[in-house]
CSV table of C-alpha atoms in Angstrom, one decimal:
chain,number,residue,atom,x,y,z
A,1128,UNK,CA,-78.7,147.6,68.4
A,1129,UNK,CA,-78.2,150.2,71.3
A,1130,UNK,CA,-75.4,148.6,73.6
A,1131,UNK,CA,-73.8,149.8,76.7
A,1132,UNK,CA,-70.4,148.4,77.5
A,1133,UNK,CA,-69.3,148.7,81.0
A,1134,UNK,CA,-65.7,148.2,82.8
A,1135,UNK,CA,-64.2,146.4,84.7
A,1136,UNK,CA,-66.1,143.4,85.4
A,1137,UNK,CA,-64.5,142.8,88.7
A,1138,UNK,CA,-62.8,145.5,91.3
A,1139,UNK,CA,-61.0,144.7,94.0
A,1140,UNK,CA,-60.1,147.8,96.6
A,1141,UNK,CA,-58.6,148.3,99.8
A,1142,UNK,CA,-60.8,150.2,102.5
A,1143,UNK,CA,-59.9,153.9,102.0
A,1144,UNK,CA,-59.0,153.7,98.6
A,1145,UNK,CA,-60.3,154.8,95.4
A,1146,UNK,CA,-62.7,152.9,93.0
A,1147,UNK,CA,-63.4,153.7,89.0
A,1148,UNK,CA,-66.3,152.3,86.7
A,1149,UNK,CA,-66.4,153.2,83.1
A,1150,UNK,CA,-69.4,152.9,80.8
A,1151,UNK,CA,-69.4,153.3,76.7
A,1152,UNK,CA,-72.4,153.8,75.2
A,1153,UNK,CA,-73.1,154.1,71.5
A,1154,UNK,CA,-76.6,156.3,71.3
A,1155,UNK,CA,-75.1,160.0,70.4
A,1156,UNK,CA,-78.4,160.8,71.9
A,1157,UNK,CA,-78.6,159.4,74.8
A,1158,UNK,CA,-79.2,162.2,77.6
A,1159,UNK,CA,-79.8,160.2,80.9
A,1160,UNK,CA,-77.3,157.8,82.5
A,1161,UNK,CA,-78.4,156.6,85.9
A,1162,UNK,CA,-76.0,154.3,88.1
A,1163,UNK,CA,-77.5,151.5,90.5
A,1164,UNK,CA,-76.0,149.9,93.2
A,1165,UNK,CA,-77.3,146.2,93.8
A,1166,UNK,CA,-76.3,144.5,97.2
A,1167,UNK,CA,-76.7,140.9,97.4
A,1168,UNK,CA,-80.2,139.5,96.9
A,1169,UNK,CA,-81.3,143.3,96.9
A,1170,UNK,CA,-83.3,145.2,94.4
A,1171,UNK,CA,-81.2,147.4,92.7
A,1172,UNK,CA,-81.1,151.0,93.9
A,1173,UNK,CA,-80.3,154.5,92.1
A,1174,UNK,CA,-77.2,156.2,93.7
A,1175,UNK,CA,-76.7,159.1,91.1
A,1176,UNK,CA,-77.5,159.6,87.8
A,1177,UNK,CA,-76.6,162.7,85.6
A,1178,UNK,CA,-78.2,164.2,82.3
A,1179,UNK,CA,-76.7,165.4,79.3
A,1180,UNK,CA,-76.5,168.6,80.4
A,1181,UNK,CA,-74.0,168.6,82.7
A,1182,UNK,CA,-70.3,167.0,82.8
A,1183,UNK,CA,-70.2,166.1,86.5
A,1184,UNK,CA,-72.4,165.5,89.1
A,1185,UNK,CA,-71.3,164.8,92.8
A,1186,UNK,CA,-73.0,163.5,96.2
A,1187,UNK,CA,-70.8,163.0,99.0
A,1188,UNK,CA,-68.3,160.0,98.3
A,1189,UNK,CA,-70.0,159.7,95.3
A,1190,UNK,CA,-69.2,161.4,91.4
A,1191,UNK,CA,-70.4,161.0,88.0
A,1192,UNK,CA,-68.4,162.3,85.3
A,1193,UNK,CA,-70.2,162.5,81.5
A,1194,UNK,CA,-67.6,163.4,77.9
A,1195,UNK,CA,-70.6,163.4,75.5
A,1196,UNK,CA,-68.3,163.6,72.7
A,1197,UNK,CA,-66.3,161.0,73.5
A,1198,UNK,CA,-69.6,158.6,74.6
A,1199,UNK,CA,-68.3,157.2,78.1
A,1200,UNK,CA,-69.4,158.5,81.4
A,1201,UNK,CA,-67.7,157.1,84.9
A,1202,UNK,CA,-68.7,156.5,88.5
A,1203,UNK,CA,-66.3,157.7,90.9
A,1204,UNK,CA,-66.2,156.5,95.0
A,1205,UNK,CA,-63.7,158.0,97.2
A,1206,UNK,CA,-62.9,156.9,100.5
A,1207,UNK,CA,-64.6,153.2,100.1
A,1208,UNK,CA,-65.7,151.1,102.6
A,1209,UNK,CA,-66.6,147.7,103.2
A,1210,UNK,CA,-70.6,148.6,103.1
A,1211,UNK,CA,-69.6,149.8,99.5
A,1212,UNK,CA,-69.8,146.2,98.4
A,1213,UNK,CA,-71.7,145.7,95.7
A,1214,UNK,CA,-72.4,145.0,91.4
A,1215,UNK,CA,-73.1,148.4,90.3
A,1216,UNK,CA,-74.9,148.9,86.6
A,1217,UNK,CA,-74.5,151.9,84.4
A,1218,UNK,CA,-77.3,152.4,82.0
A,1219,UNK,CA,-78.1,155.0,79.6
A,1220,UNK,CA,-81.7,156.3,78.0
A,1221,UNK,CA,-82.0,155.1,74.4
A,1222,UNK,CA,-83.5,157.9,71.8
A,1223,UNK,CA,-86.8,156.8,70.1
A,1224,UNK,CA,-87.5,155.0,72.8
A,1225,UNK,CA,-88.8,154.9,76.4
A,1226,UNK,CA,-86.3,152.8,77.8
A,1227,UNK,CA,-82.9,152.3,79.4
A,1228,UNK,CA,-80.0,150.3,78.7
A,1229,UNK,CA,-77.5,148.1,81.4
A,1230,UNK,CA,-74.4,147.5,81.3
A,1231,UNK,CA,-73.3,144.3,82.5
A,1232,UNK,CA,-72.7,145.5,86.1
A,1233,UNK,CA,-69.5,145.6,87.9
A,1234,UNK,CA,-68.7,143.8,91.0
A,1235,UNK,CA,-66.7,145.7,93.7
A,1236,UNK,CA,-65.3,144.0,96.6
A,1237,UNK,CA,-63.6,146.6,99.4
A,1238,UNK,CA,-61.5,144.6,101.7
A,1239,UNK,CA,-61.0,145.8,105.2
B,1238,UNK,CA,-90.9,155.3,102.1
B,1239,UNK,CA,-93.3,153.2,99.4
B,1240,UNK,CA,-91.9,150.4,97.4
B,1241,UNK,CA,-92.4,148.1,94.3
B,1242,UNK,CA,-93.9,145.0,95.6
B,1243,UNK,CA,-93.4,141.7,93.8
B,1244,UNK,CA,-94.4,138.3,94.6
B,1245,UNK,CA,-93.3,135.3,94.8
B,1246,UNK,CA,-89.9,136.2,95.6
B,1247,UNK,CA,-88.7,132.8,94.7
B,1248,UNK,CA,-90.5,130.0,92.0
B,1249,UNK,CA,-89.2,126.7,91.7
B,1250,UNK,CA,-90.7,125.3,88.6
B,1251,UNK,CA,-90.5,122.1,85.8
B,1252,UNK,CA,-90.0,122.8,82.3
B,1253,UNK,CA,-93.3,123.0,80.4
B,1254,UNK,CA,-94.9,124.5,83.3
B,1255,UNK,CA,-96.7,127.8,83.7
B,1256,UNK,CA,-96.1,130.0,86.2
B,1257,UNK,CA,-97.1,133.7,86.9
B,1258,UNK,CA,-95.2,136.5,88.6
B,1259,UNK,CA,-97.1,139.7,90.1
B,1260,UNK,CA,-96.3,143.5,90.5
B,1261,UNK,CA,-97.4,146.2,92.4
B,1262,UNK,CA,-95.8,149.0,91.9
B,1263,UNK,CA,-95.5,152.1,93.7
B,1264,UNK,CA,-98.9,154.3,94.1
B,1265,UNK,CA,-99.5,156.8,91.3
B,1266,UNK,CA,-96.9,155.6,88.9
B,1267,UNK,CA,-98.1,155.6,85.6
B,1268,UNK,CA,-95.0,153.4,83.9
B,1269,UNK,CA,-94.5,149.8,84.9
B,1270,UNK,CA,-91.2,147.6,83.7
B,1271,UNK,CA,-90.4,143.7,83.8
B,1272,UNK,CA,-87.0,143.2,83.5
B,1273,UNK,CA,-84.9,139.8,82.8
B,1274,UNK,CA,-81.8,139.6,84.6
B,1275,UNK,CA,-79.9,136.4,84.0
B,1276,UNK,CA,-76.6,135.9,86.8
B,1277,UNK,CA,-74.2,138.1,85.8
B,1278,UNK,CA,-75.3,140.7,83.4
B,1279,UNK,CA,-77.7,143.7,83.4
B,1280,UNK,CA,-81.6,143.9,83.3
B,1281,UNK,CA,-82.6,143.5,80.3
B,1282,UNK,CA,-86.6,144.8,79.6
B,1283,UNK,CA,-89.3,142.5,78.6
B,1284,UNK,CA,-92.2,144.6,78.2
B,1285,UNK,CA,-92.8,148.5,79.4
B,1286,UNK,CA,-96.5,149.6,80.2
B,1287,UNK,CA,-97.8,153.4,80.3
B,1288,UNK,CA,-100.8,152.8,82.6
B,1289,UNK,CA,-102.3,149.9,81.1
B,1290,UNK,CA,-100.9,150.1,77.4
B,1291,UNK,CA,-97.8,148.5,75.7
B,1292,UNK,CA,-95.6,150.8,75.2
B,1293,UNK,CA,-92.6,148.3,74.2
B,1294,UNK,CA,-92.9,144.4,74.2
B,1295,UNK,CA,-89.9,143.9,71.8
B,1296,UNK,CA,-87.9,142.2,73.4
B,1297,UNK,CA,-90.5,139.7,75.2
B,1298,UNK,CA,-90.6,136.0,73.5
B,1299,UNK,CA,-94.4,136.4,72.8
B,1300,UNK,CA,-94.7,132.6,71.9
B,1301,UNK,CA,-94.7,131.8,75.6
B,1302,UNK,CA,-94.6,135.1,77.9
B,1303,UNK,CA,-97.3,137.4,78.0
B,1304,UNK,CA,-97.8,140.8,80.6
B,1305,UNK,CA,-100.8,142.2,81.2
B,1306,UNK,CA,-101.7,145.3,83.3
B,1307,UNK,CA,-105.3,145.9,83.1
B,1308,UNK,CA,-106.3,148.6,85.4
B,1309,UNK,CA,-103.1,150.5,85.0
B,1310,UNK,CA,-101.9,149.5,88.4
B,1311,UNK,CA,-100.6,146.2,89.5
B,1312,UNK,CA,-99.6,144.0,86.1
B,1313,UNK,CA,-99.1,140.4,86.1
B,1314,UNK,CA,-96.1,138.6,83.6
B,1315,UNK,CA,-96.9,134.7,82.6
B,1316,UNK,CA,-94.8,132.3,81.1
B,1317,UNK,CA,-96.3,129.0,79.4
B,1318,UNK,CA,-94.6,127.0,78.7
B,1319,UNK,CA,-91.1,127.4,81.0
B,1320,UNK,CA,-88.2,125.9,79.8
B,1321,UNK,CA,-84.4,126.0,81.1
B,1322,UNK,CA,-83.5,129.0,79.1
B,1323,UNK,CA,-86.1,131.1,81.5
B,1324,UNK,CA,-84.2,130.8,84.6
B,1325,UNK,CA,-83.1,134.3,85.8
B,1326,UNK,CA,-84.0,137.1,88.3
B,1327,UNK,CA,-87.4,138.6,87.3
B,1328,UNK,CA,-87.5,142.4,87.8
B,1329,UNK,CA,-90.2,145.1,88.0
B,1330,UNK,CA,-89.7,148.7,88.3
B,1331,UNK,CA,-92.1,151.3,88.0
B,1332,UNK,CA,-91.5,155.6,87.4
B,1333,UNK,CA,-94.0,158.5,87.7
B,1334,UNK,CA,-94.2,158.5,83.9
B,1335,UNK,CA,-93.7,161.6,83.6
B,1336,UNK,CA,-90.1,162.4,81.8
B,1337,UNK,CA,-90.3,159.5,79.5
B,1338,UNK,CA,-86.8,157.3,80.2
B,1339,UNK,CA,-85.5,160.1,82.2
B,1340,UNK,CA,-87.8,159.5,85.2
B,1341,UNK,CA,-86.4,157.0,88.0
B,1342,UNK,CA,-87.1,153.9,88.2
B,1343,UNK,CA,-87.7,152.1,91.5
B,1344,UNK,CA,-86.8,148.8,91.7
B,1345,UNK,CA,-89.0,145.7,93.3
B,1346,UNK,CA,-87.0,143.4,94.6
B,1347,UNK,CA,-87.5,140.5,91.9
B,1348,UNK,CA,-88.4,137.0,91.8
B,1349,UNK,CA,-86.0,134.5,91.0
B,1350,UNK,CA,-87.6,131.2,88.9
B,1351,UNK,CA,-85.4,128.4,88.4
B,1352,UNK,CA,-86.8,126.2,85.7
B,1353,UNK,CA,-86.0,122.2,86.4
């Protein structure tokens, strides 16, 4: 079946620094790919999310990058901070069907 | 700023039991999501209603967990009987229906059932 893959599992950053999240998916036509941030015994929340249309979408500290031919797209977070804390999930839209796919979430820890 | 409401937000339960989880989502969305989301992975969707039709139940275990939404506004998800496997966050999520997958999806903030 459809699958997305996401990585790493677990990210640990200092304060200030720089943090990567990578996401596979395997739907050539997939064309939506929303990230969501989920704190602690929160619901999850969108952040960003880009369409198929574009390679790179950006909002404040906050970037999406999309290589449709090479099926991965990445969430980008510059200048983290400790309220950055969180297990984000990628997900992507699934053709033939009216749904999205998770990942399996990634757990980022920024340390002070 | 309108949210998905969900009760209860936490359900204790014994295997073999029923138990019932509600939605409300927010006002004037026509699509409606229950999501499974054991510790540690992603949501995974149950059952997806366009107002108050199935739109896709595939991946719900219809030997014991049926969803209703008759109105086309709040929607109920049952489980009878419960057993250990069920334990997991229980998310809803409802979009304006309008773009299909591509529309947002707003999040309640779950209900987690442990099954004893």
């Amino acid at each position: 079946g459809e699958n997305v893959e996401q990585h790493p599992s677990t990210l640990s950053v200092q304060e200030g620094d720089s943090a990567v999240i990578k996401c596979t998916y395997s739907d050539s036509a997939s064309n939506y790919f929303p990230w969501y941030k989920q704190e602690l015994g929160k619901r999850p929340q969108l952040i960003i999310d880009i369409r198929s249309n574009v390679g790179e979408k950006k909002d404040q500290r906050i970037a999406v990058t999309l290589n449709k031919t090479a099926k991965h797209f990445s969430l980008h977070i510059t200048e983290t901070q400790p309220e950055d804390s969180a297990v984000y999930f990628c997900a992507a839209s699934i053709r033939g069907f009216q749904k999205l796919v998770f990942g399996t979430g990634t757990r980022l820890l920024v340390s002070p | 700023e309108a949210e998905v409401a969900q009760s209860p937000r936490y359900k204790i339960t014994e295997k073999s039991q029923a138990v019932a989880f509600w939605c409300d989502p927010i006002s004037g969305h026509a699509t409606l999501y229950w999501y499974r989301q054991i510790l540690g992975q992603g949501p995974e969707l149950l059952v997806q209603f366009q107002d108050e039709s199935v739109v896709d139940d595939s991946q719900l275990p219809k030997d014991r967990f049926s969803a209703e939404r008759l109105k086309g506004v709040d929607s109920t998800l049952k489980i009878q009987p419960a057993e250990l496997g069920d334990s997991a966050m229980y998310l809803c999520a409802s979009s304006l229906g309008l773009a299909g997958p591509t529309d947002t999806q707003y999040f309640g903030p779950g209900t987690r059932l442990t099954v004893l």
